C-alpha positions as a printed Julia matrix, in Angstrom:
84×3 Matrix{Float64}:
  17.78  -32.93  -27.36
  15.82  -31.35  -24.24
  13.62  -27.36  -25.18
  14.37  -24.54  -23.79
  11.69  -22.28  -22.66
  12.59  -18.94  -23.25
   9.41  -17.37  -21.67
  10.24  -15.16  -19.21
   9.01  -16.99  -15.81
   6.2   -17.14  -13.78
   6.3   -13.31  -11.41
   6.58  -13.72   -8.25
   4.26  -12.48   -5.98
   4.88   -9.59   -3.55
   7.27  -10.1    -0.18
   5.52   -7.68    1.91
   1.79   -8.86    3.65
  -1.2    -6.86    3.55
  -1.18   -6.53    7.21
   2.72   -5.54    6.75
   2.09   -2.72    4.11
  -0.59   -1.63    6.45
   1.92   -1.47    9.02
   4.36    0.82    7.26
   1.01    2.61    5.85
  -0.34    4.09    9.19
   3.31    4.31   10.78
   4.07    7.24    7.69
   1.01    8.75    7.94
   1.05    9.25   11.69
   4.88   10.74   11.07
   3.31   13.33    7.75
   0.51   14.24   11.43
  -2.45   11.71   11.01
  -4.25    9.85   13.1
  -5.16    6.87   11.1
  -7.68    5.44   14.68
  -9.8     8.8    13.02
 -10.38    6.72    9.41
 -12.22    3.85    8.12
  -9.73    0.51    8.15
  -7.67    0.68    5.26
  -6.77   -1.93    2.22
  -4.13   -2.38    0.76
  -4.02   -3.52   -2.43
  -0.93   -5.26   -5.0
   0.09   -4.1    -8.2
   1.85   -6.5    -9.97
   3.31   -4.71  -12.8
   5.11   -2.02  -10.68
   5.39   -4.89   -7.05
   3.92   -1.36   -4.87
   1.13   -1.69   -2.32
  -1.59    1.31   -1.73
  -3.99    2.22    1.17
  -6.01    3.97    0.5
  -8.16    6.36    4.2
 -11.51    7.5     4.14
 -12.35    9.19    7.4
 -15.18    8.38    9.34
 -17.79   10.85    8.81
 -22.03   10.77    9.34
 -22.59   13.53    6.91
 -20.57   10.8     4.49
 -18.42   13.35    2.99
 -14.48   12.93    5.22
 -11.38   13.59    3.9
  -8.47   10.76    2.3
  -4.92   10.14    1.33
  -3.72    7.5    -0.2
   0.45    6.03    1.35
   1.88    3.98   -1.01
   4.28    1.28    0.02
   7.25   -0.75   -2.72
   7.2    -3.57   -1.99
  11.11   -3.96   -1.43
  12.25   -1.42   -0.3
   9.28   -1.4     2.17
   9.76    2.95    1.05
   5.88    4.35    1.97
   4.9     8.0     0.31
   2.47    9.68    1.68
   0.05   11.25   -1.9
  -3.47   12.73   -1.44
């Protein structure tokens, strides 16, 4: 008789790519009055525990002090939300 495994299936990776997430985050930033071109190129970071992404924007500034904000994107729904 075969043995059944009771362990949960291995986690499935994100559905979205980092490029897709950055595109969604840029759209949300524009919608909220930010211009992503005024910020350093953002990186998308995936969080498997809640299946979401975070994208952080740091303003380009010669003296090292600039504004920053973040956008979170839900991997399943593609819903983006601006944070600070």
